[in-house]
Amino acid sequence: MNSAGTRNYAIVTAAYWGFTLTDGALRMLVLLHFFRLGYSPFTLALLFLLYEAAGIGANLIGGWLATRFGIARMLAVGLATQISGFLLLSAVSPDWGAALSVLWVVLAQGVCGVAKDLTKTASKSAIKLTAGEASGRLFKWVAFFTGSKNAMKGLGFFLGGFLLEVLGFRGALWAMAAALALVLAGVLLSLPPLMGKARASKSARELFAKNRGVNILAGARVFLFGARDVWFVVGLPVFLYAAGWSFTMVGGFLALWTIGYGVVQALAPALVRRSADGLSAEVPAARAWSFALTLVPAGLALAMLAGAPRPDLYVPLGLCVFGLLFAVNSSVHSYLVLAYAGSEKAAEDVGFYYAANAAGRFAGTALSGLLFLLGGLPACLIGAALMLAACWALTRALPVARGAVLARTA
């Protein structure tokens, strides 16, 4: 592996760390600030819906643009878009009515959602480019990137609360915009602008003509991330708060859960048996880990419905087990999509895959508020179990032989 590839991987990873730190802080800023203003949990979930929905289109378009204009340029566009979203959000005034404030925040969050997924698609496509074809190095680099990114998001939850206390809502957003401007300058000065540029698809038909492996994995990703957010976004925080946890305790638990999840993601290559061809051991691992994950929310839901005492204790512990299994699942999926992706249009394949990821987050976010209203946290956990069962069923159809991967659907 040449030093230029390692250098570019390090630069992209550092830039994405900076982005993810502020993105995690943004989520906590919005939750804490508007919770303090008296917004209901369901309204808080609505504030994030456009953020998640915007990612679906942003990933598809971002993958095409990164192929057409270069990965480094799209990384810079994502960072600049996030800065714009922060500044737009900082314009919210306490004198505005509730309807106008919600609309403004939803729109600003939509801008930040576009930024997140443009940046993610560009960054993860860069890993395929810099790691080359060696499956061992690719898995390790993907695992470290995704794990460290999620640890940064957890730190961002802490940062958001700290900045809100010290600088206030508007001051915190301005400070984060200034920090990202420095990251943007570093990207522009240090990465080759045409890195990853290739022949982009010339039609929507060509853009959506993914190989069988990418298509099936994208479907599994929808259900995997929907299963997380269906309890993570609204259900668990509201349940713990109603059980007597303080808001600081709830935010701290979610932050520590995310950091631990990131650490396990980074260690995933040590937990998954490797193969020389990059698929024959990794695909069965994806099937086994997804099946094990399905059992956790199903067991927690059954315990709650049976009236087992102290759910405020065993539910968080059970979801820590969920986080460990989920982290390995997510890391294996993130590796597999790059293993399945074509080298020439890796950014387009990654963008398509993360559009599915965004669709899962959107569905999970919407269902989290709805299911909690209908049946509390048990309903959210049942929804998660059903989604994970669908994820497991799809992983059983993933191709193991390289020859079965190569054909692209028309």
mmCIF file of C-alpha atoms in Angstrom:
data_model
loop_
_atom_site.group_PDB
_atom_site.id
_atom_site.type_symbol
_atom_site.label_atom_id
_atom_site.label_comp_id
_atom_site.label_asym_id
_atom_site.label_seq_id
_atom_site.Cartn_x
_atom_site.Cartn_y
_atom_site.Cartn_z
ATOM 1 C CA MET A 1 0.000 0.000 0.000
ATOM 2 C CA ASN A 2 1.603 3.315 -1.013
ATOM 3 C CA SER A 3 2.009 6.158 1.474
ATOM 4 C CA ALA A 4 -0.289 8.453 -0.537
ATOM 5 C CA GLY A 5 -3.240 6.094 -0.010
ATOM 6 C CA THR A 6 -2.573 5.875 3.734
ATOM 7 C CA ARG A 7 -2.190 9.651 3.943
ATOM 8 C CA ASN A 8 -5.472 10.297 2.102
ATOM 9 C CA TYR A 9 -7.289 7.725 4.281
ATOM 10 C CA ALA A 10 -5.997 9.497 7.412
ATOM 11 C CA ILE A 11 -7.088 12.923 6.130
ATOM 12 C CA VAL A 12 -10.577 11.727 5.164
ATOM 13 C CA THR A 13 -11.001 9.948 8.501
ATOM 14 C CA ALA A 14 -9.924 13.031 10.477
ATOM 15 C CA ALA A 15 -12.270 15.266 8.463
ATOM 16 C CA TYR A 16 -15.172 12.910 9.074
ATOM 17 C CA TRP A 17 -14.348 12.819 12.789
ATOM 18 C CA GLY A 18 -14.732 16.589 12.899
ATOM 19 C CA PHE A 19 -17.989 16.415 11.004
ATOM 20 C CA THR A 20 -19.434 13.613 13.150
ATOM 21 C CA LEU A 21 -18.457 15.325 16.402
ATOM 22 C CA THR A 22 -20.539 18.369 15.437
ATOM 23 C CA ASP A 23 -23.346 16.205 14.007
ATOM 24 C CA GLY A 24 -23.745 14.352 17.309
ATOM 25 C CA ALA A 25 -23.617 17.659 19.178
ATOM 26 C CA LEU A 26 -26.332 19.039 16.879
ATOM 27 C CA ARG A 27 -28.729 16.190 17.735
ATOM 28 C CA MET A 28 -28.286 16.762 21.464
ATOM 29 C CA LEU A 29 -28.514 20.551 21.053
ATOM 30 C CA VAL A 30 -31.853 20.300 19.275
ATOM 31 C CA LEU A 31 -33.264 17.675 21.661
ATOM 32 C CA LEU A 32 -32.236 19.508 24.839
ATOM 33 C CA HIS A 33 -33.085 23.002 23.649
ATOM 34 C CA PHE A 34 -36.571 22.210 22.371
ATOM 35 C CA PHE A 35 -37.327 19.789 25.196
ATOM 36 C CA ARG A 36 -36.565 22.678 27.558
ATOM 37 C CA LEU A 37 -39.011 24.819 25.596
ATOM 38 C CA GLY A 38 -41.792 22.271 26.279
ATOM 39 C CA TYR A 39 -41.981 20.307 23.000
ATOM 40 C CA SER A 40 -43.505 16.803 23.287
ATOM 41 C CA PRO A 41 -41.447 13.661 22.474
ATOM 42 C CA PHE A 42 -43.501 13.063 19.330
ATOM 43 C CA THR A 43 -42.845 16.643 18.139
ATOM 44 C CA LEU A 44 -39.151 16.156 18.845
ATOM 45 C CA ALA A 45 -39.207 13.090 16.591
ATOM 46 C CA LEU A 46 -40.851 15.173 13.856
ATOM 47 C CA LEU A 47 -37.952 17.652 14.037
ATOM 48 C CA PHE A 48 -35.640 14.907 12.767
ATOM 49 C CA LEU A 49 -37.849 13.417 10.046
ATOM 50 C CA LEU A 50 -36.675 15.674 7.208
ATOM 51 C CA TYR A 51 -33.091 15.217 8.446
ATOM 52 C CA GLU A 52 -33.475 11.484 7.838
ATOM 53 C CA ALA A 53 -35.596 11.760 4.670
ATOM 54 C CA ALA A 54 -33.141 14.167 3.025
ATOM 55 C CA GLY A 55 -30.435 11.549 3.331
ATOM 56 C CA ILE A 56 -32.169 9.189 0.903
ATOM 57 C CA GLY A 57 -31.824 11.522 -2.058
ATOM 58 C CA ALA A 58 -28.520 12.971 -0.846
ATOM 59 C CA ASN A 59 -26.850 9.559 -0.867
ATOM 60 C CA LEU A 60 -28.065 8.680 -4.348
ATOM 61 C CA ILE A 61 -27.104 12.046 -5.799
ATOM 62 C CA GLY A 62 -23.937 12.265 -3.709
ATOM 63 C CA GLY A 63 -22.643 8.949 -4.999
ATOM 64 C CA TRP A 64 -23.196 10.056 -8.599
ATOM 65 C CA LEU A 65 -21.631 13.480 -7.990
ATOM 66 C CA ALA A 66 -18.619 11.972 -6.213
ATOM 67 C CA THR A 67 -18.029 9.729 -9.228
ATOM 68 C CA ARG A 68 -18.564 12.604 -11.669
ATOM 69 C CA PHE A 69 -16.576 15.337 -9.892
ATOM 70 C CA GLY A 70 -14.320 13.527 -7.427
ATOM 71 C CA ILE A 71 -14.648 12.329 -3.836
ATOM 72 C CA ALA A 72 -12.636 15.189 -2.308
ATOM 73 C CA ARG A 73 -14.874 17.817 -3.890
ATOM 74 C CA MET A 74 -18.021 16.136 -2.578
ATOM 75 C CA LEU A 75 -16.505 15.875 0.892
ATOM 76 C CA ALA A 76 -15.920 19.630 0.767
ATOM 77 C CA VAL A 77 -19.498 20.248 -0.444
ATOM 78 C CA GLY A 78 -20.851 18.162 2.451
ATOM 79 C CA LEU A 79 -18.847 20.143 5.019
ATOM 80 C CA ALA A 80 -19.914 23.473 3.493
ATOM 81 C CA THR A 81 -23.562 22.362 3.505
ATOM 82 C CA GLN A 82 -23.356 21.474 7.203
ATOM 83 C CA ILE A 83 -21.949 24.919 7.994
ATOM 84 C CA SER A 84 -24.889 26.457 6.105
ATOM 85 C CA GLY A 85 -27.333 24.299 8.090
ATOM 86 C CA PHE A 86 -25.818 25.443 11.406
ATOM 87 C CA LEU A 87 -26.083 29.096 10.435
ATOM 88 C CA LEU A 88 -29.663 28.622 9.236
ATOM 89 C CA LEU A 89 -30.630 26.898 12.488
ATOM 90 C CA SER A 90 -29.009 29.644 14.554
ATOM 91 C CA ALA A 91 -31.474 32.145 13.066
ATOM 92 C CA VAL A 92 -34.402 30.615 15.022
ATOM 93 C CA SER A 93 -35.829 33.264 17.327
ATOM 94 C CA PRO A 94 -37.574 32.647 20.680
ATOM 95 C CA ASP A 95 -40.109 35.288 19.609
ATOM 96 C CA TRP A 96 -41.440 33.081 16.815
ATOM 97 C CA GLY A 97 -44.569 31.003 17.231
ATOM 98 C CA ALA A 98 -44.355 27.245 17.702
ATOM 99 C CA ALA A 99 -45.484 26.400 14.148
ATOM 100 C CA LEU A 100 -42.924 28.673 12.487
ATOM 101 C CA SER A 101 -40.153 27.482 14.803
ATOM 102 C CA VAL A 102 -40.871 23.812 14.072
ATOM 103 C CA LEU A 103 -41.020 24.446 10.319
ATOM 104 C CA TRP A 104 -37.742 26.387 10.376
ATOM 105 C CA VAL A 105 -35.963 23.744 12.453
ATOM 106 C CA VAL A 106 -37.250 20.932 10.231
ATOM 107 C CA LEU A 107 -35.936 22.737 7.123
ATOM 108 C CA ALA A 108 -32.573 23.482 8.736
ATOM 109 C CA GLN A 109 -32.335 19.867 9.886
ATOM 110 C CA GLY A 110 -33.072 18.816 6.311
ATOM 111 C CA VAL A 111 -30.052 20.823 5.132
ATOM 112 C CA CYS A 112 -27.924 19.127 7.798
ATOM 113 C CA GLY A 113 -29.306 15.728 6.739
ATOM 114 C CA VAL A 114 -28.166 16.382 3.167
ATOM 115 C CA ALA A 115 -24.762 17.425 4.493
ATOM 116 C CA LYS A 116 -24.397 14.306 6.610
ATOM 117 C CA ASP A 117 -25.043 11.885 3.804
ATOM 118 C CA LEU A 118 -23.030 13.738 1.171
ATOM 119 C CA THR A 119 -20.105 13.653 3.588
ATOM 120 C CA LYS A 120 -20.659 10.008 4.556
ATOM 121 C CA THR A 121 -20.905 8.779 0.957
ATOM 122 C CA ALA A 122 -17.774 10.660 -0.086
ATOM 123 C CA SER A 123 -15.803 9.518 2.973
ATOM 124 C CA LYS A 124 -16.706 5.824 2.771
ATOM 125 C CA SER A 125 -16.107 5.752 -0.981
ATOM 126 C CA ALA A 126 -12.622 7.104 -0.287
ATOM 127 C CA ILE A 127 -11.872 4.006 1.815
ATOM 128 C CA LYS A 128 -12.513 1.698 -1.158
ATOM 129 C CA LEU A 129 -10.199 3.866 -3.254
ATOM 130 C CA THR A 130 -7.365 4.155 -0.728
ATOM 131 C CA ALA A 131 -7.437 0.605 0.695
ATOM 132 C CA GLY A 132 -7.194 -1.099 -2.696
ATOM 133 C CA GLU A 133 -8.314 -4.673 -3.323
ATOM 134 C CA ALA A 134 -6.861 -6.424 -0.251
ATOM 135 C CA SER A 135 -9.902 -7.631 1.701
ATOM 136 C CA GLY A 136 -8.043 -7.806 5.026
ATOM 137 C CA ARG A 137 -6.920 -4.184 4.883
ATOM 138 C CA LEU A 138 -10.310 -3.066 3.570
ATOM 139 C CA PHE A 139 -12.194 -4.698 6.482
ATOM 140 C CA LYS A 140 -9.787 -3.221 9.061
ATOM 141 C CA TRP A 141 -9.933 0.271 7.572
ATOM 142 C CA VAL A 142 -13.741 0.209 7.261
ATOM 143 C CA ALA A 143 -14.118 -1.100 10.810
ATOM 144 C CA PHE A 144 -11.803 1.532 12.284
ATOM 145 C CA PHE A 145 -13.458 4.307 10.279
ATOM 146 C CA THR A 146 -17.025 3.389 11.222
ATOM 147 C CA GLY A 147 -16.168 2.551 14.827
ATOM 148 C CA SER A 148 -14.202 5.714 15.504
ATOM 149 C CA LYS A 149 -16.897 7.742 13.752
ATOM 150 C CA ASN A 150 -19.587 6.444 16.080
ATOM 151 C CA ALA A 151 -17.383 7.006 19.126
ATOM 152 C CA MET A 152 -17.056 10.610 17.943
ATOM 153 C CA LYS A 153 -20.830 10.856 17.639
ATOM 154 C CA GLY A 154 -21.149 9.740 21.264
ATOM 155 C CA LEU A 155 -18.621 12.369 22.318
ATOM 156 C CA GLY A 156 -20.689 14.821 20.299
ATOM 157 C CA PHE A 157 -23.702 14.104 22.530
ATOM 158 C CA PHE A 158 -21.629 15.249 25.501
ATOM 159 C CA LEU A 159 -20.275 18.213 23.539
ATOM 160 C CA GLY A 160 -23.771 19.361 22.582
ATOM 161 C CA GLY A 161 -24.925 19.488 26.183
ATOM 162 C CA PHE A 162 -21.723 21.241 27.279
ATOM 163 C CA LEU A 163 -21.888 23.884 24.555
ATOM 164 C CA LEU A 164 -25.572 24.518 25.269
ATOM 165 C CA GLU A 165 -24.760 25.203 28.926
ATOM 166 C CA VAL A 166 -21.707 27.377 28.212
ATOM 167 C CA LEU A 167 -22.566 29.209 24.984
ATOM 168 C CA GLY A 168 -26.318 28.822 24.602
ATOM 169 C CA PHE A 169 -28.131 27.480 21.547
ATOM 170 C CA ARG A 170 -27.037 30.136 19.032
ATOM 171 C CA GLY A 171 -23.487 30.472 20.353
ATOM 172 C CA ALA A 172 -22.977 26.702 20.217
ATOM 173 C CA LEU A 173 -24.063 26.580 16.575
ATOM 174 C CA TRP A 174 -21.726 29.449 15.652
ATOM 175 C CA ALA A 175 -18.803 27.763 17.417
ATOM 176 C CA MET A 176 -19.446 24.480 15.586
ATOM 177 C CA ALA A 177 -19.725 26.283 12.239
ATOM 178 C CA ALA A 178 -16.342 27.947 12.865
ATOM 179 C CA ALA A 179 -14.731 24.608 13.770
ATOM 180 C CA LEU A 180 -16.092 22.949 10.624
ATOM 181 C CA ALA A 181 -14.787 25.852 8.530
ATOM 182 C CA LEU A 182 -11.279 24.923 9.716
ATOM 183 C CA VAL A 183 -11.889 21.269 8.783
ATOM 184 C CA LEU A 184 -13.132 22.366 5.354
ATOM 185 C CA ALA A 185 -9.991 24.449 4.790
ATOM 186 C CA GLY A 186 -7.849 21.424 5.693
ATOM 187 C CA VAL A 187 -9.680 19.212 3.177
ATOM 188 C CA LEU A 188 -9.345 21.768 0.388
ATOM 189 C CA LEU A 189 -5.631 22.215 1.036
ATOM 190 C CA SER A 190 -4.617 18.600 1.557
ATOM 191 C CA LEU A 191 -6.661 16.231 -0.678
ATOM 192 C CA PRO A 192 -6.287 15.859 -4.474
ATOM 193 C CA PRO A 193 -9.476 17.480 -5.869
ATOM 194 C CA LEU A 194 -9.975 14.797 -8.546
ATOM 195 C CA MET A 195 -9.509 11.825 -6.186
ATOM 196 C CA GLY A 196 -12.008 9.097 -7.138
ATOM 197 C CA LYS A 197 -13.237 10.822 -10.309
ATOM 198 C CA ALA A 198 -14.538 8.309 -12.895
ATOM 199 C CA ARG A 199 -17.172 7.902 -15.594
ATOM 200 C CA ALA A 200 -20.523 8.460 -13.897
ATOM 201 C CA SER A 201 -23.788 6.783 -14.910
ATOM 202 C CA LYS A 202 -25.508 8.589 -17.772
ATOM 203 C CA SER A 203 -29.084 7.609 -16.920
ATOM 204 C CA ALA A 204 -31.259 6.724 -13.947
ATOM 205 C CA ARG A 205 -31.517 3.184 -15.346
ATOM 206 C CA GLU A 206 -27.739 2.816 -15.267
ATOM 207 C CA LEU A 207 -27.489 4.472 -11.829
ATOM 208 C CA PHE A 208 -29.894 1.972 -10.282
ATOM 209 C CA ALA A 209 -28.382 -1.066 -12.047
ATOM 210 C CA LYS A 210 -26.566 -2.436 -9.013
ATOM 211 C CA ASN A 211 -25.163 -5.913 -8.652
ATOM 212 C CA ARG A 212 -27.063 -8.557 -6.708
ATOM 213 C CA GLY A 213 -24.902 -8.265 -3.619
ATOM 214 C CA VAL A 214 -25.358 -4.500 -3.290
ATOM 215 C CA ASN A 215 -29.122 -4.762 -3.896
ATOM 216 C CA ILE A 216 -29.725 -7.415 -1.244
ATOM 217 C CA LEU A 217 -27.413 -5.756 1.263
ATOM 218 C CA ALA A 218 -29.207 -2.428 0.757
ATOM 219 C CA GLY A 219 -32.522 -4.116 1.577
ATOM 220 C CA ALA A 220 -31.040 -5.667 4.717
ATOM 221 C CA ARG A 221 -29.650 -2.268 5.729
ATOM 222 C CA VAL A 222 -33.118 -0.685 5.633
ATOM 223 C CA PHE A 223 -34.372 -3.138 8.252
ATOM 224 C CA LEU A 224 -31.167 -3.148 10.326
ATOM 225 C CA PHE A 225 -31.155 0.596 10.947
ATOM 226 C CA GLY A 226 -34.918 0.832 11.174
ATOM 227 C CA ALA A 227 -34.695 -1.727 13.985
ATOM 228 C CA ARG A 228 -32.256 0.458 15.894
ATOM 229 C CA ASP A 229 -34.014 3.790 15.540
ATOM 230 C CA VAL A 230 -37.492 2.400 16.246
ATOM 231 C CA TRP A 231 -36.533 2.295 19.937
ATOM 232 C CA PHE A 232 -33.471 4.582 20.052
ATOM 233 C CA VAL A 233 -34.925 7.893 18.842
ATOM 234 C CA VAL A 234 -38.041 8.324 21.007
ATOM 235 C CA GLY A 235 -39.059 5.078 22.740
ATOM 236 C CA LEU A 236 -36.083 4.473 25.052
ATOM 237 C CA PRO A 237 -35.360 8.120 26.052
ATOM 238 C CA VAL A 238 -39.009 8.753 26.956
ATOM 239 C CA PHE A 239 -39.328 5.389 28.749
ATOM 240 C CA LEU A 240 -36.225 6.025 30.900
ATOM 241 C CA TYR A 241 -37.274 9.589 31.686
ATOM 242 C CA ALA A 242 -40.745 8.358 32.737
ATOM 243 C CA ALA A 243 -39.050 5.678 34.888
ATOM 244 C CA GLY A 244 -37.327 8.361 36.934
ATOM 245 C CA TRP A 245 -34.045 8.880 35.117
ATOM 246 C CA SER A 246 -32.932 12.506 34.842
ATOM 247 C CA PHE A 247 -32.437 13.983 31.395
ATOM 248 C CA THR A 248 -28.676 14.076 32.076
ATOM 249 C CA MET A 249 -28.749 10.348 32.877
ATOM 250 C CA VAL A 250 -30.703 9.595 29.695
ATOM 251 C CA GLY A 251 -28.372 11.653 27.518
ATOM 252 C CA GLY A 252 -25.332 10.144 29.218
ATOM 253 C CA PHE A 253 -26.582 6.600 28.673
ATOM 254 C CA LEU A 254 -27.232 7.228 24.965
ATOM 255 C CA ALA A 255 -23.800 8.832 24.606
ATOM 256 C CA LEU A 256 -22.007 5.952 26.351
ATOM 257 C CA TRP A 257 -24.050 3.426 24.338
ATOM 258 C CA THR A 258 -22.958 5.116 21.106
ATOM 259 C CA ILE A 259 -19.301 5.328 22.162
ATOM 260 C CA GLY A 260 -19.277 1.655 23.209
ATOM 261 C CA TYR A 261 -20.997 0.742 19.945
ATOM 262 C CA GLY A 262 -18.253 2.560 18.057
ATOM 263 C CA VAL A 263 -15.477 0.810 19.987
ATOM 264 C CA VAL A 264 -16.986 -2.609 19.218
ATOM 265 C CA GLN A 265 -17.334 -1.654 15.541
ATOM 266 C CA ALA A 266 -13.633 -0.840 15.393
ATOM 267 C CA LEU A 267 -12.804 -4.227 16.945
ATOM 268 C CA ALA A 268 -15.142 -6.184 14.632
ATOM 269 C CA PRO A 269 -12.363 -7.649 12.424
ATOM 270 C CA ALA A 270 -11.067 -9.518 15.479
ATOM 271 C CA LEU A 271 -14.536 -10.981 16.110
ATOM 272 C CA VAL A 272 -15.281 -12.176 12.561
ATOM 273 C CA ARG A 273 -13.455 -15.027 10.867
ATOM 274 C CA ARG A 274 -11.768 -13.881 7.663
ATOM 275 C CA SER A 275 -11.436 -15.578 4.277
ATOM 276 C CA ALA A 276 -8.984 -15.153 1.423
ATOM 277 C CA ASP A 277 -11.740 -14.282 -1.051
ATOM 278 C CA GLY A 278 -13.365 -11.756 1.306
ATOM 279 C CA LEU A 279 -16.845 -13.347 1.178
ATOM 280 C CA SER A 280 -16.955 -17.054 2.007
ATOM 281 C CA ALA A 281 -16.514 -16.516 5.765
ATOM 282 C CA GLU A 282 -17.853 -12.949 6.019
ATOM 283 C CA VAL A 283 -21.305 -13.579 4.499
ATOM 284 C CA PRO A 284 -22.116 -16.505 6.868
ATOM 285 C CA ALA A 285 -20.922 -14.253 9.701
ATOM 286 C CA ALA A 286 -23.416 -11.582 8.654
ATOM 287 C CA ARG A 287 -26.203 -14.193 8.756
ATOM 288 C CA ALA A 288 -25.222 -15.524 12.191
ATOM 289 C CA TRP A 289 -24.793 -12.113 13.827
ATOM 290 C CA SER A 290 -28.102 -10.807 12.447
ATOM 291 C CA PHE A 291 -29.955 -13.863 13.785
ATOM 292 C CA ALA A 292 -28.427 -13.378 17.257
ATOM 293 C CA LEU A 293 -29.381 -9.694 17.182
ATOM 294 C CA THR A 294 -33.018 -10.531 16.411
ATOM 295 C CA LEU A 295 -33.343 -12.451 19.678
ATOM 296 C CA VAL A 296 -32.486 -9.456 21.914
ATOM 297 C CA PRO A 297 -35.437 -7.078 21.309
ATOM 298 C CA ALA A 298 -37.770 -10.086 21.069
ATOM 299 C CA GLY A 299 -36.644 -11.272 24.504
ATOM 300 C CA LEU A 300 -36.898 -7.797 26.042
ATOM 301 C CA ALA A 301 -40.409 -7.298 24.648
ATOM 302 C CA LEU A 302 -41.551 -10.658 26.045
ATOM 303 C CA ALA A 303 -40.093 -9.821 29.473
ATOM 304 C CA MET A 304 -41.878 -6.458 29.561
ATOM 305 C CA LEU A 305 -45.194 -7.916 28.412
ATOM 306 C CA ALA A 306 -44.888 -10.658 31.055
ATOM 307 C CA GLY A 307 -44.520 -7.981 33.726
ATOM 308 C CA ALA A 308 -40.937 -8.771 34.782
ATOM 309 C CA PRO A 309 -39.964 -6.322 37.563
ATOM 310 C CA ARG A 310 -37.517 -3.393 37.167
ATOM 311 C CA PRO A 311 -37.587 -2.918 33.391
ATOM 312 C CA ASP A 312 -35.711 0.357 34.006
ATOM 313 C CA LEU A 313 -32.705 -1.838 34.861
ATOM 314 C CA TYR A 314 -32.904 -4.860 32.562
ATOM 315 C CA VAL A 315 -33.979 -2.946 29.446
ATOM 316 C CA PRO A 316 -30.839 -0.735 29.389
ATOM 317 C CA LEU A 317 -28.655 -3.787 30.105
ATOM 318 C CA GLY A 318 -30.369 -5.733 27.323
ATOM 319 C CA LEU A 319 -29.873 -2.847 24.921
ATOM 320 C CA CYS A 320 -26.171 -2.801 25.773
ATOM 321 C CA VAL A 321 -26.086 -6.411 24.517
ATOM 322 C CA PHE A 322 -28.079 -5.203 21.498
ATOM 323 C CA GLY A 323 -25.449 -2.508 20.917
ATOM 324 C CA LEU A 324 -22.596 -5.044 20.911
ATOM 325 C CA LEU A 325 -24.327 -7.323 18.403
ATOM 326 C CA PHE A 326 -25.588 -4.402 16.322
ATOM 327 C CA ALA A 327 -22.080 -2.928 16.096
ATOM 328 C CA VAL A 328 -20.648 -6.135 14.639
ATOM 329 C CA ASN A 329 -23.581 -6.444 12.213
ATOM 330 C CA SER A 330 -23.145 -2.864 11.036
ATOM 331 C CA SER A 331 -19.386 -3.249 10.633
ATOM 332 C CA VAL A 332 -19.724 -6.462 8.602
ATOM 333 C CA HIS A 333 -22.352 -4.803 6.381
ATOM 334 C CA SER A 334 -20.136 -1.745 5.863
ATOM 335 C CA TYR A 335 -17.310 -4.027 4.772
ATOM 336 C CA LEU A 336 -19.493 -6.161 2.514
ATOM 337 C CA VAL A 337 -20.892 -3.241 0.537
ATOM 338 C CA LEU A 338 -17.354 -2.180 -0.356
ATOM 339 C CA ALA A 339 -16.432 -5.781 -1.138
ATOM 340 C CA TYR A 340 -19.450 -6.024 -3.470
ATOM 341 C CA ALA A 341 -19.013 -2.510 -4.953
ATOM 342 C CA GLY A 342 -17.359 -2.130 -8.331
ATOM 343 C CA SER A 343 -14.053 -0.266 -8.279
ATOM 344 C CA GLU A 344 -14.973 2.147 -11.084
ATOM 345 C CA LYS A 345 -18.281 3.301 -9.588
ATOM 346 C CA ALA A 346 -17.728 2.547 -5.941
ATOM 347 C CA ALA A 347 -19.134 5.941 -4.901
ATOM 348 C CA GLU A 348 -22.401 5.264 -6.739
ATOM 349 C CA ASP A 349 -22.752 1.813 -5.177
ATOM 350 C CA VAL A 350 -21.980 3.208 -1.711
ATOM 351 C CA GLY A 351 -24.427 6.064 -2.249
ATOM 352 C CA PHE A 352 -27.197 3.630 -3.206
ATOM 353 C CA TYR A 353 -26.462 1.507 -0.132
ATOM 354 C CA TYR A 354 -26.505 4.483 2.239
ATOM 355 C CA ALA A 355 -29.714 5.763 0.665
ATOM 356 C CA ALA A 356 -31.198 2.498 1.948
ATOM 357 C CA ASN A 357 -29.557 3.213 5.303
ATOM 358 C CA ALA A 358 -31.264 6.626 5.389
ATOM 359 C CA ALA A 359 -34.601 5.069 4.432
ATOM 360 C CA GLY A 360 -34.275 2.707 7.383
ATOM 361 C CA ARG A 361 -33.466 5.564 9.764
ATOM 362 C CA PHE A 362 -36.439 7.535 8.459
ATOM 363 C CA ALA A 363 -38.828 4.606 8.926
ATOM 364 C CA GLY A 364 -37.428 3.855 12.366
ATOM 365 C CA THR A 365 -37.710 7.493 13.472
ATOM 366 C CA ALA A 366 -41.319 7.773 12.337
ATOM 367 C CA LEU A 367 -42.304 4.411 13.828
ATOM 368 C CA SER A 368 -40.532 5.165 17.105
ATOM 369 C CA GLY A 369 -42.976 7.939 18.001
ATOM 370 C CA LEU A 370 -46.015 6.146 16.549
ATOM 371 C CA LEU A 371 -45.399 2.739 18.163
ATOM 372 C CA PHE A 372 -44.593 4.317 21.518
ATOM 373 C CA LEU A 373 -47.935 6.115 21.445
ATOM 374 C CA LEU A 374 -49.735 2.872 20.545
ATOM 375 C CA GLY A 375 -48.060 0.431 22.914
ATOM 376 C CA GLY A 376 -45.131 1.977 24.758
ATOM 377 C CA LEU A 377 -41.602 0.597 24.630
ATOM 378 C CA PRO A 378 -42.740 -3.059 24.200
ATOM 379 C CA ALA A 379 -44.369 -2.090 20.879
ATOM 380 C CA CYS A 380 -41.112 -0.428 19.775
ATOM 381 C CA LEU A 381 -39.136 -3.550 20.696
ATOM 382 C CA ILE A 382 -41.572 -5.837 18.840
ATOM 383 C CA GLY A 383 -41.198 -3.572 15.799
ATOM 384 C CA ALA A 384 -37.408 -3.881 16.105
ATOM 385 C CA ALA A 385 -37.587 -7.686 16.324
ATOM 386 C CA LEU A 386 -39.775 -7.927 13.212
ATOM 387 C CA MET A 387 -37.440 -5.645 11.257
ATOM 388 C CA LEU A 388 -34.417 -7.694 12.300
ATOM 389 C CA ALA A 389 -36.140 -10.902 11.231
ATOM 390 C CA ALA A 390 -36.543 -9.368 7.769
ATOM 391 C CA CYS A 391 -32.874 -8.288 7.822
ATOM 392 C CA TRP A 392 -31.792 -11.843 8.669
ATOM 393 C CA ALA A 393 -33.954 -13.294 5.898
ATOM 394 C CA LEU A 394 -32.318 -10.990 3.354
ATOM 395 C CA THR A 395 -28.771 -11.800 4.502
ATOM 396 C CA ARG A 396 -29.523 -15.456 3.799
ATOM 397 C CA ALA A 397 -29.817 -14.496 0.113
ATOM 398 C CA LEU A 398 -26.459 -12.676 -0.050
ATOM 399 C CA PRO A 399 -24.131 -14.151 -2.698
ATOM 400 C CA VAL A 400 -20.991 -15.872 -1.414
ATOM 401 C CA ALA A 401 -19.266 -16.676 -4.726
ATOM 402 C CA ARG A 402 -17.617 -13.799 -6.593
ATOM 403 C CA GLY A 403 -19.196 -14.884 -9.864
ATOM 404 C CA ALA A 404 -22.685 -14.465 -8.435
ATOM 405 C CA VAL A 405 -21.890 -10.901 -7.414
ATOM 406 C CA LEU A 406 -20.712 -9.472 -10.704
ATOM 407 C CA ALA A 407 -23.952 -9.423 -12.715
ATOM 408 C CA ARG A 408 -25.648 -6.038 -12.453
ATOM 409 C CA THR A 409 -29.423 -5.820 -12.717
ATOM 410 C CA ALA A 410 -30.807 -3.940 -15.699
#
